[in-house]
Every structure is written in structure tokens, then in C-alpha cells.
GROMACS .gro file of C-alpha atoms in nm:
model
  393
    1MET     CA    1   1.271   9.838  13.737
    2PRO     CA    2   1.602  10.003  13.639
    3GLU     CA    3   1.745   9.918  13.981
    4SER     CA    4   1.641   9.556  13.933
    5GLY     CA    5   1.807   9.552  13.591
    6THR     CA    6   2.126   9.700  13.735
    7THR     CA    7   2.131   9.439  14.012
    8VAL     CA    8   2.090   9.157  13.761
    9THR     CA    9   2.367   9.301  13.544
   10HIS     CA   10   2.604   9.329  13.840
   11LEU     CA   11   2.534   8.971  13.946
   12ILE     CA   12   2.604   8.845  13.594
   13VAL     CA   13   2.925   9.053  13.571
   14ILE     CA   14   3.044   8.922  13.910
   15GLY     CA   15   2.985   8.566  13.792
   16LEU     CA   16   3.168   8.632  13.465
   17LEU     CA   17   3.466   8.792  13.637
   18LEU     CA   18   3.505   8.503  13.880
   19SER     CA   19   3.475   8.259  13.588
   20LEU     CA   20   3.743   8.448  13.398
   21SER     CA   21   3.966   8.429  13.707
   22VAL     CA   22   3.949   8.050  13.681
   23LEU     CA   23   4.057   8.078  13.316
   24ALA     CA   24   4.340   8.312  13.418
   25ASP     CA   25   4.450   8.055  13.677
   26ALA     CA   26   4.462   7.785  13.410
   27ILE     CA   27   4.660   8.004  13.168
   28ALA     CA   28   4.900   8.114  13.443
   29THR     CA   29   4.965   7.753  13.540
   30ARG     CA   30   5.051   7.656  13.182
   31THR     CA   31   5.246   7.966  13.080
   32ARG     CA   32   5.405   8.075  13.411
   33LEU     CA   33   5.264   8.425  13.354
   34PRO     CA   34   5.150   8.597  13.677
   35ARG     CA   35   4.774   8.562  13.709
   36ILE     CA   36   4.765   8.917  13.845
   37SER     CA   37   4.886   9.050  13.509
   38LEU     CA   38   4.630   8.836  13.327
   39LEU     CA   39   4.347   8.973  13.543
   40VAL     CA   40   4.460   9.333  13.485
   41LEU     CA   41   4.470   9.259  13.112
   42ILE     CA   42   4.112   9.130  13.131
   43GLY     CA   43   4.017   9.464  13.286
   44VAL     CA   44   4.189   9.655  13.006
   45LEU     CA   45   3.994   9.449  12.751
   46VAL     CA   46   3.671   9.530  12.938
   47ALA     CA   47   3.759   9.901  12.917
   48ALA     CA   48   3.835   9.868  12.545
   49VAL     CA   49   3.499   9.703  12.475
   50GLN     CA   50   3.298   9.948  12.688
   51GLN     CA   51   3.469  10.261  12.554
   52GLY     CA   52   3.550  10.157  12.200
   53VAL     CA   53   3.256   9.931  12.109
   54LEU     CA   54   2.971  10.030  12.340
   55GLY     CA   55   3.063  10.399  12.348
   56TYR     CA   56   3.070  10.450  12.727
   57ALA     CA   57   3.284  10.740  12.845
   58GLU     CA   58   3.446  10.527  13.116
   59ALA     CA   59   3.454  10.160  13.209
   60ARG     CA   60   3.282  10.079  13.538
   61PRO     CA   61   3.173   9.716  13.501
   62LEU     CA   62   3.036   9.702  13.855
   63GLY     CA   63   2.924  10.064  13.891
   64GLU     CA   64   2.904  10.184  14.251
   65LEU     CA   65   3.005   9.840  14.379
   66SER     CA   66   3.357   9.895  14.247
   67GLU     CA   67   3.478  10.124  14.526
   68PRO     CA   68   3.374   9.908  14.826
   69LEU     CA   69   3.509   9.591  14.662
   70ILE     CA   70   3.844   9.758  14.594
   71THR     CA   71   3.857   9.893  14.950
   72LEU     CA   72   3.783   9.553  15.104
   73ALA     CA   73   4.051   9.384  14.893
   74LEU     CA   74   4.315   9.638  14.998
   75VAL     CA   75   4.211   9.620  15.365
   76MET     CA   76   4.248   9.240  15.362
   77VAL     CA   77   4.593   9.263  15.206
   78ALA     CA   78   4.709   9.532  15.448
   79PHE     CA   79   4.573   9.333  15.745
   80LEU     CA   80   4.771   9.026  15.636
   81LEU     CA   81   5.083   9.237  15.579
   82GLY     CA   82   5.050   9.374  15.933
   83GLY     CA   83   5.035   9.014  16.051
   84GLU     CA   84   5.375   8.954  15.888
   85LEU     CA   85   5.536   9.217  16.113
   86THR     CA   86   5.601   9.009  16.423
   87LEU     CA   87   5.844   9.158  16.672
   88ASP     CA   88   6.088   8.871  16.616
   89ARG     CA   89   6.094   8.938  16.242
   90LEU     CA   90   6.127   9.313  16.293
   91ARG     CA   91   6.428   9.261  16.519
   92ALA     CA   92   6.589   9.051  16.246
   93THR     CA   93   6.493   9.249  15.936
   94GLY     CA   94   6.362   9.585  16.064
   95PRO     CA   95   6.680   9.789  16.000
   96VAL     CA   96   6.714   9.636  15.652
   97ILE     CA   97   6.350   9.718  15.570
   98LEU     CA   98   6.387  10.076  15.694
   99VAL     CA   99   6.709  10.149  15.504
  100ILE     CA  100   6.591  10.007  15.171
  101SER     CA  101   6.244  10.160  15.206
  102LEU     CA  102   6.376  10.511  15.275
  103SER     CA  103   6.638  10.480  15.000
  104VAL     CA  104   6.382  10.375  14.741
  105ILE     CA  105   6.142  10.649  14.849
  106GLY     CA  106   6.402  10.927  14.854
  107VAL     CA  107   6.577  10.841  14.529
  108GLY     CA  108   6.253  10.745  14.353
  109ALA     CA  109   6.066  11.063  14.442
  110ALA     CA  110   6.368  11.279  14.355
  111ALA     CA  111   6.408  11.105  14.018
  112VAL     CA  112   6.042  11.151  13.922
  113GLY     CA  113   6.008  11.508  14.049
  114GLY     CA  114   6.345  11.629  13.923
  115GLY     CA  115   6.309  11.454  13.588
  116LEU     CA  116   5.964  11.597  13.517
  117LEU     CA  117   6.077  11.947  13.613
  118ALA     CA  118   6.385  11.912  13.393
  119VAL     CA  119   6.179  11.833  13.084
  120GLY     CA  120   5.949  12.128  13.146
  121TYR     CA  121   5.638  12.006  13.329
  122PRO     CA  122   5.476  12.245  13.585
  123LEU     CA  123   5.578  12.228  13.950
  124ALA     CA  124   5.232  12.108  14.060
  125VAL     CA  125   5.244  11.817  13.814
  126ALA     CA  126   5.604  11.724  13.899
  127LEU     CA  127   5.560  11.732  14.277
  128SER     CA  128   5.222  11.557  14.270
  129LEU     CA  129   5.352  11.271  14.055
  130ALA     CA  130   5.674  11.249  14.260
  131ALA     CA  131   5.469  11.200  14.578
  132ILE     CA  132   5.229  10.956  14.411
  133SER     CA  133   5.522  10.751  14.278
  134VAL     CA  134   5.615  10.650  14.634
  135ALA     CA  135   5.312  10.424  14.686
  136THR     CA  136   5.336  10.051  14.608
  137ASP     CA  137   5.055   9.804  14.547
  138PRO     CA  138   5.072   9.555  14.837
  139ALA     CA  139   4.814   9.327  14.677
  140ALA     CA  140   5.014   9.264  14.359
  141VAL     CA  141   5.348   9.226  14.539
  142SER     CA  142   5.209   8.990  14.804
  143GLU     CA  143   5.029   8.775  14.548
  144ALA     CA  144   5.338   8.757  14.325
  145ILE     CA  145   5.549   8.645  14.622
  146ARG     CA  146   5.287   8.387  14.718
  147GLU     CA  147   5.287   8.246  14.364
  148THR     CA  148   5.662   8.187  14.383
  149GLY     CA  149   5.621   7.991  14.708
  150LYS     CA  150   5.923   8.165  14.860
  151ASP     CA  151   5.950   8.250  15.229
  152ASP     CA  152   6.315   8.350  15.262
  153THR     CA  153   6.479   8.663  15.401
  154GLN     CA  154   6.440   8.850  15.073
  155SER     CA  155   6.067   8.780  15.039
  156ARG     CA  156   6.011   8.881  15.403
  157VAL     CA  157   6.204   9.205  15.352
  158ILE     CA  158   5.996   9.289  15.043
  159ARG     CA  159   5.674   9.215  15.233
  160GLY     CA  160   5.791   9.438  15.515
  161ILE     CA  161   5.872   9.723  15.277
  162VAL     CA  162   5.534   9.715  15.103
  163ALA     CA  163   5.365   9.697  15.443
  164ILE     CA  164   5.496  10.042  15.529
  165ASP     CA  165   5.528  10.192  15.180
  166ASP     CA  166   5.177  10.333  15.175
  167ALA     CA  167   5.234  10.498  15.512
  168TRP     CA  168   5.542  10.668  15.365
  169GLY     CA  169   5.339  10.751  15.055
  170ILE     CA  170   5.070  10.923  15.259
  171ILE     CA  171   5.334  11.122  15.451
  172VAL     CA  172   5.520  11.231  15.136
  173PHE     CA  173   5.196  11.312  14.955
  174GLY     CA  174   5.069  11.515  15.251
  175LEU     CA  175   5.393  11.712  15.267
  176ALA     CA  176   5.390  11.771  14.890
  177MET     CA  177   5.029  11.894  14.895
  178ALA     CA  178   5.108  12.111  15.198
  179GLY     CA  179   5.405  12.263  15.017
  180LEU     CA  180   5.207  12.328  14.699
  181GLY     CA  181   4.916  12.466  14.903
  182PHE     CA  182   5.150  12.704  15.086
  183LEU     CA  183   5.311  12.823  14.763
  184GLY     CA  184   4.978  12.860  14.584
  185SER     CA  185   4.732  12.984  14.842
  186GLY     CA  186   4.883  12.967  15.187
  187ASP     CA  187   4.676  12.659  15.280
  188GLY     CA  188   4.976  12.443  15.364
  189ALA     CA  189   4.882  12.412  15.731
  190GLY     CA  190   4.541  12.270  15.645
  191ALA     CA  191   4.690  12.010  15.411
  192LEU     CA  192   4.948  11.913  15.674
  193LEU     CA  193   4.683  11.875  15.944
  194GLU     CA  194   4.472  11.660  15.713
  195ALA     CA  195   4.767  11.430  15.641
  196GLY     CA  196   4.849  11.412  16.013
  197TRP     CA  197   4.493  11.307  16.099
  198GLU     CA  198   4.488  11.051  15.817
  199LEU     CA  199   4.800  10.887  15.962
  200GLY     CA  200   4.765  10.945  16.337
  201GLY     CA  201   4.394  10.863  16.340
  202ALA     CA  202   4.462  10.544  16.146
  203VAL     CA  203   4.710  10.431  16.411
  204LEU     CA  204   4.465  10.508  16.692
  205VAL     CA  205   4.174  10.327  16.526
  206GLY     CA  206   4.398  10.035  16.430
  207VAL     CA  207   4.507   9.990  16.790
  208GLY     CA  208   4.150  10.046  16.914
  209LEU     CA  209   4.019   9.767  16.691
  210GLY     CA  210   4.324   9.542  16.718
  211LEU     CA  211   4.331   9.508  17.097
  212PRO     CA  212   3.976   9.376  17.148
  213ALA     CA  213   4.006   9.169  16.828
  214ALA     CA  214   4.322   9.010  16.965
  215TRP     CA  215   4.126   8.892  17.266
  216LEU     CA  216   3.809   8.790  17.081
  217THR     CA  217   3.908   8.648  16.742
  218GLY     CA  218   4.013   8.288  16.717
  219ARG     CA  219   3.894   8.191  17.063
  220LEU     CA  220   3.603   7.999  16.919
  221ARG     CA  221   3.651   7.670  16.735
  222PRO     CA  222   3.805   7.694  16.386
  223GLY     CA  223   3.561   7.729  16.099
  224GLU     CA  224   3.267   7.959  16.035
  225PRO     CA  225   3.263   8.141  16.373
  226THR     CA  226   3.626   8.245  16.333
  227GLN     CA  227   3.565   8.343  15.971
  228SER     CA  228   3.274   8.562  16.078
  229GLU     CA  229   3.492   8.734  16.337
  230ALA     CA  230   3.767   8.798  16.082
  231LEU     CA  231   3.519   8.937  15.829
  232ALA     CA  232   3.360   9.158  16.095
  233LEU     CA  233   3.700   9.308  16.170
  234VAL     CA  234   3.776   9.374  15.801
  235PHE     CA  235   3.440   9.543  15.741
  236LEU     CA  236   3.477   9.755  16.056
  237ILE     CA  237   3.825   9.869  15.951
  238ALA     CA  238   3.705   9.959  15.603
  239GLY     CA  239   3.389  10.134  15.720
  240LEU     CA  240   3.535  10.331  16.010
  241SER     CA  241   3.835  10.440  15.804
  242GLU     CA  242   3.608  10.572  15.530
  243TYR     CA  243   3.377  10.744  15.779
  244LEU     CA  244   3.662  10.912  15.967
  245HIS     CA  245   3.864  10.992  15.650
  246LEU     CA  246   4.160  10.778  15.755
  247SER     CA  247   4.402  10.560  15.562
  248SER     CA  248   4.225  10.224  15.556
  249LEU     CA  249   4.551  10.049  15.462
  250LEU     CA  250   4.742  10.188  15.758
  251THR     CA  251   4.449  10.116  15.994
  252ALA     CA  252   4.435   9.756  15.876
  253MET     CA  253   4.811   9.714  15.896
  254VAL     CA  254   4.822   9.846  16.253
  255ALA     CA  255   4.533   9.617  16.356
  256GLY     CA  256   4.710   9.315  16.206
  257PHE     CA  257   5.035   9.413  16.378
  258VAL     CA  258   4.862   9.447  16.716
  259ILE     CA  259   4.682   9.113  16.686
  260VAL     CA  260   4.988   8.917  16.576
  261ASN     CA  261   5.203   9.052  16.857
  262VAL     CA  262   4.973   9.047  17.161
  263THR     CA  263   4.807   8.709  17.139
  264SER     CA  264   4.918   8.349  17.099
  265HIS     CA  265   4.613   8.234  16.898
  266HIS     CA  266   4.644   8.492  16.620
  267THR     CA  267   4.702   8.252  16.331
  268ARG     CA  268   4.337   8.147  16.298
  269SER     CA  269   4.215   8.496  16.210
  270PHE     CA  270   4.484   8.551  15.950
  271THR     CA  271   4.425   8.208  15.799
  272GLU     CA  272   4.053   8.278  15.761
  273ILE     CA  273   4.127   8.604  15.578
  274GLU     CA  274   4.368   8.422  15.346
  275HIS     CA  275   4.091   8.173  15.265
  276ILE     CA  276   3.846   8.439  15.146
  277GLU     CA  277   4.059   8.722  15.005
  278TRP     CA  278   4.112   8.589  14.651
  279PRO     CA  279   3.764   8.668  14.509
  280PHE     CA  280   3.803   9.026  14.633
  281LEU     CA  281   4.149   9.046  14.475
  282VAL     CA  282   4.001   8.927  14.145
  283PHE     CA  283   3.764   9.225  14.146
  284PHE     CA  284   4.047   9.458  14.251
  285PHE     CA  285   4.284   9.362  13.969
  286VAL     CA  286   4.016   9.352  13.698
  287LEU     CA  287   3.869   9.684  13.807
  288SER     CA  288   4.217   9.839  13.815
  289GLY     CA  289   4.263   9.738  13.453
  290ALA     CA  290   3.917   9.860  13.360
  291SER     CA  291   3.990  10.209  13.497
  292VAL     CA  292   4.206  10.307  13.198
  293ASP     CA  293   4.061  10.594  12.994
  294PHE     CA  294   4.168  10.560  12.631
  295ALA     CA  295   4.051  10.914  12.550
  296TYR     CA  296   4.349  11.066  12.735
  297LEU     CA  297   4.620  10.835  12.605
  298GLY     CA  298   4.712  11.056  12.309
  299SER     CA  299   4.731  11.389  12.492
  300ALA     CA  300   4.909  11.247  12.799
  301GLY     CA  301   5.140  11.006  12.615
  302GLY     CA  302   5.459  11.204  12.678
  303VAL     CA  303   5.418  11.248  13.053
  304ILE     CA  304   5.297  10.887  13.092
  305LEU     CA  305   5.613  10.749  12.929
  306THR     CA  306   5.838  10.991  13.117
  307TYR     CA  307   5.676  10.920  13.455
  308THR     CA  308   5.684  10.543  13.402
  309GLY     CA  309   6.050  10.540  13.298
  310LEU     CA  310   6.161  10.772  13.579
  311ARG     CA  311   5.971  10.571  13.843
  312VAL     CA  312   6.127  10.241  13.737
  313LEU     CA  313   6.473  10.400  13.722
  314GLY     CA  314   6.427  10.564  14.061
  315ARG     CA  315   6.310  10.239  14.224
  316TYR     CA  316   6.610  10.052  14.087
  317ALA     CA  317   6.862  10.321  14.184
  318GLY     CA  318   6.707  10.358  14.529
  319GLY     CA  319   6.735   9.984  14.589
  320ARG     CA  320   7.100   9.988  14.482
  321LEU     CA  321   7.171  10.279  14.719
  322GLY     CA  322   7.000  10.094  15.004
  323MET     CA  323   7.211   9.784  14.936
  324ALA     CA  324   7.527   9.995  14.939
  325LEU     CA  325   7.429  10.151  15.273
  326LEU     CA  326   7.356   9.810  15.423
  327GLY     CA  327   7.690   9.662  15.322
  328ARG     CA  328   7.728   9.306  15.452
  329ARG     CA  329   7.379   9.305  15.600
  330GLY     CA  330   7.232   9.305  15.252
  331ARG     CA  331   7.436   9.016  15.114
  332GLU     CA  332   7.130   8.787  15.097
  333LEU     CA  333   6.934   9.033  14.884
  334ASN     CA  334   6.917   9.088  14.510
  335PRO     CA  335   7.086   9.421  14.420
  336GLY     CA  336   6.783   9.495  14.199
  337ILE     CA  337   6.539   9.464  14.490
  338GLY     CA  338   6.391   9.807  14.413
  339LEU     CA  339   6.235   9.664  14.096
  340ALA     CA  340   6.019   9.436  14.312
  341LEU     CA  341   5.847   9.752  14.438
  342THR     CA  342   5.715   9.874  14.101
  343PRO     CA  343   5.350   9.749  14.116
  344GLN     CA  344   5.116  10.039  14.191
  345ALA     CA  345   4.738  10.060  14.218
  346GLY     CA  346   4.462  10.178  14.452
  347VAL     CA  347   4.642  10.420  14.683
  348ALA     CA  348   4.816  10.591  14.391
  349MET     CA  349   4.483  10.635  14.211
  350GLY     CA  350   4.330  10.784  14.525
  351MET     CA  351   4.619  11.028  14.557
  352ALA     CA  352   4.581  11.125  14.191
  353LEU     CA  353   4.216  11.211  14.244
  354LEU     CA  354   4.302  11.424  14.549
  355ALA     CA  355   4.578  11.604  14.358
  356ALA     CA  356   4.334  11.667  14.071
  357GLU     CA  357   4.083  11.822  14.313
  358ARG     CA  358   4.345  12.061  14.451
  359HIS     CA  359   4.496  12.145  14.112
  360PRO     CA  360   4.207  12.122  13.866
  361GLU     CA  361   4.403  12.296  13.592
  362HIS     CA  362   4.631  11.989  13.580
  363GLY     CA  363   4.377  11.734  13.703
  364SER     CA  364   4.311  11.548  13.378
  365LEU     CA  365   4.683  11.515  13.305
  366ILE     CA  366   4.767  11.385  13.654
  367VAL     CA  367   4.481  11.133  13.664
  368ALA     CA  368   4.543  11.006  13.310
  369THR     CA  369   4.915  10.963  13.384
  370VAL     CA  370   4.865  10.772  13.709
  371VAL     CA  371   4.580  10.551  13.590
  372THR     CA  372   4.749  10.455  13.263
  373SER     CA  373   5.093  10.397  13.415
  374THR     CA  374   4.927  10.195  13.691
  375ILE     CA  375   4.797   9.953  13.427
  376ALA     CA  376   5.153   9.906  13.300
  377PHE     CA  377   5.292   9.862  13.652
  378GLU     CA  378   5.021   9.608  13.738
  379LEU     CA  379   5.086   9.414  13.415
  380PHE     CA  380   5.465   9.403  13.429
  381GLY     CA  381   5.535   9.463  13.800
  382PRO     CA  382   5.464   9.101  13.905
  383LEU     CA  383   5.714   8.981  13.642
  384LEU     CA  384   5.978   9.203  13.801
  385VAL     CA  385   5.890   9.072  14.149
  386ARG     CA  386   5.945   8.717  14.023
  387ARG     CA  387   6.272   8.813  13.860
  388VAL     CA  388   6.404   8.972  14.179
  389LEU     CA  389   6.301   8.670  14.388
  390SER     CA  390   6.461   8.427  14.146
  391ARG     CA  391   6.803   8.505  14.286
  392ALA     CA  392   6.956   8.668  14.591
  393GLY     CA  393   7.262   8.886  14.614
   0.00000   0.00000   0.00000
């Protein structure tokens, strides 16, 4: 009977969340506010009601369904981002993407890590948050770009950066955990091997799924058969990545890259994913907002504000450095392009949980900082994306 009650509750909540997404669409249309920010705000309100009114310790409106829904949403976004990386586009914008991406990562991580150390936070906290700060939320950035309707060089460069940002994030996080493990217990080699498998295995599985999918998907007539094939690929990527402990985002991105570059009929598969991804994104953004834990806001307020400010500053400064290094090649880009890379969500939260497991003495502080700052980045990040796209260099 309890299971039946839980199922009924989840079905009602799903219906309510999708209904609220329609309301968010209407408000966004009339106010020009990003609907992503509105959905995250709905999630924060859900957390406030559950924790403040109903007395639950944490807000999980969909219980155990939350994790698979979030994973599927991120896999769909990463798959579509991989589909943006055609060889022709990479030849045209690849060097620009690489320079800006590495500049933002290097300056941003140094700003967060160095700043936190300078104000007196422990090395484990500073390095963990510096590594976590590298990750960007591809779902929020992609949706914000789509809402603007832009498809110019700048929007393609930003899409390309967020397509590889999580790969960089995983590398930096793995190196940071390896360094801390070596300093603390001599387990650096194990952490480095784990990060290597998470990345290398993701590439192998992405290619292994992408090659047969490139031959199979889209060969049938457009419509339900193609949609079924696209969904099958997304579920396989999500499931196998979880089973093998790989980066599902990198696996999906590699599969999308393979499909878009080895077959001439690729567009059908990507179009079918675009048609069905929004409901999953609704759950992702609302659940991201609902993950805030108000109990830790008071005790972690200082590090949350410091981390948030340093990350925004580092992103901006890194973008400016990248523009300076590019010279004339960056003349079509907004000098503040780094600010378009501030949204942060699922991957950062996952890294925070891993860091908390390895450094339990600082776990609550790290998780509270990342989750709470993520809410702010998800609320205001899309506004910054729009601002950057509103003008070029």
C-alpha cells in the first residue's frame, strides 16, 4: 500500500511540475525572463515548503525518480552538444574554443582556489571547490542560447566550450583529488586511475555506441521508429555509463560527435531528441532548485558568498585573457564571454558529493556551498548568457 501511495504521489507531482512549466513559459514570454530561472525558482519554493512548512529534512519531490530523470536530461543535452561539433565547425572555431576554454578554466580555478586559501579556508576545501568550479551546466547554457534564437559564431563558440567543459572539469577534479589523496594518505594513484577510467572509458563506450547508431538510426522513415531509436540510444548511454562508472556526459557527447560526423542522415536522430528533451529538462531544473538545504545556509554563508564571487570573477577574467590571446580571431566575440559560462548544476553537485566522501570532515561545508551557489548560478546564469549574446566584440 505505501508503494502504491508513493507512485500516486509521484504521478501527481510530475503532472504538477509539467503544468507549472507551462505557467513558466507564459511568464517568460511576457516578462522576457529566462524560463530556466523560473523553473529553478519553482524548485527553491518547493524546497522551502517541504523543509520550512512540512518539516522534511531535505526536498526530494520525486524521491528515487530524481536521479534517473536528471541523468537522462543531462545525457540528452550532452548528446545534442556532441552533434554540434561537426568537423567543418571545429576547423572554423576549434582553436577559438580551445583557447577560451583553457583560459577560463585556468584563471577560474586559480581564482577560486587561491582566493579561498587566502581568506583562510583549508586546502581540501579550497582545492575541491576550485576543481568543482570548472564545470558548466550545458543544459542551462544551451536552453538560454536557444531562447535567444541566435546561431552566430559567438553562440557556436559558447556551445562548443560547454560541450567540452565537463570533460575538463572531470580531468581537473581527478587531478585535484589525486593530489589531495597523495598529500593526505598516499592514495593519489588510485584517484588518478579512477579519473582516467571515467574519461577514457567514456570515450570508448561513446565510440562503441556511436558507430552502430550512426548506421542504424534515422534509416527508417521519420516519426515514431526514429524516435524509438533515439530514445534507445539515450537510455543505453545513461545506463551503461552508470553501470561502468563513466562520465555519462562525455559518453553522450562522444556518441553525438561520432554520429554527426560519420553519416549523412544524422539530423533525424538529433531532431527527435530535441522534440522530447524539454519535459526532462523541466524535471532537471526544478529538481536542481529543490536540492537546496536551508539548514546549512547560515553556517556556510561566508564560503558560499566567497566561492560565488570568485567563480564569477574568474570566469570573466579568464574570458578576457582568452580574447587577448586570440587577438584578431576573437573580434566577433563579446569580451565578457566568460560570463556566459557561469551556469552550473548536475556535474558540479556530483563532484561535491565525491569530494565530501573523500573528505568527510569538510563534507557538509563543500556540499552546502556547491548546492546553494548552484541555485544562484542557475537563476542568474541564463541572464548573463543573454547579456553576452546581445552583442559581439
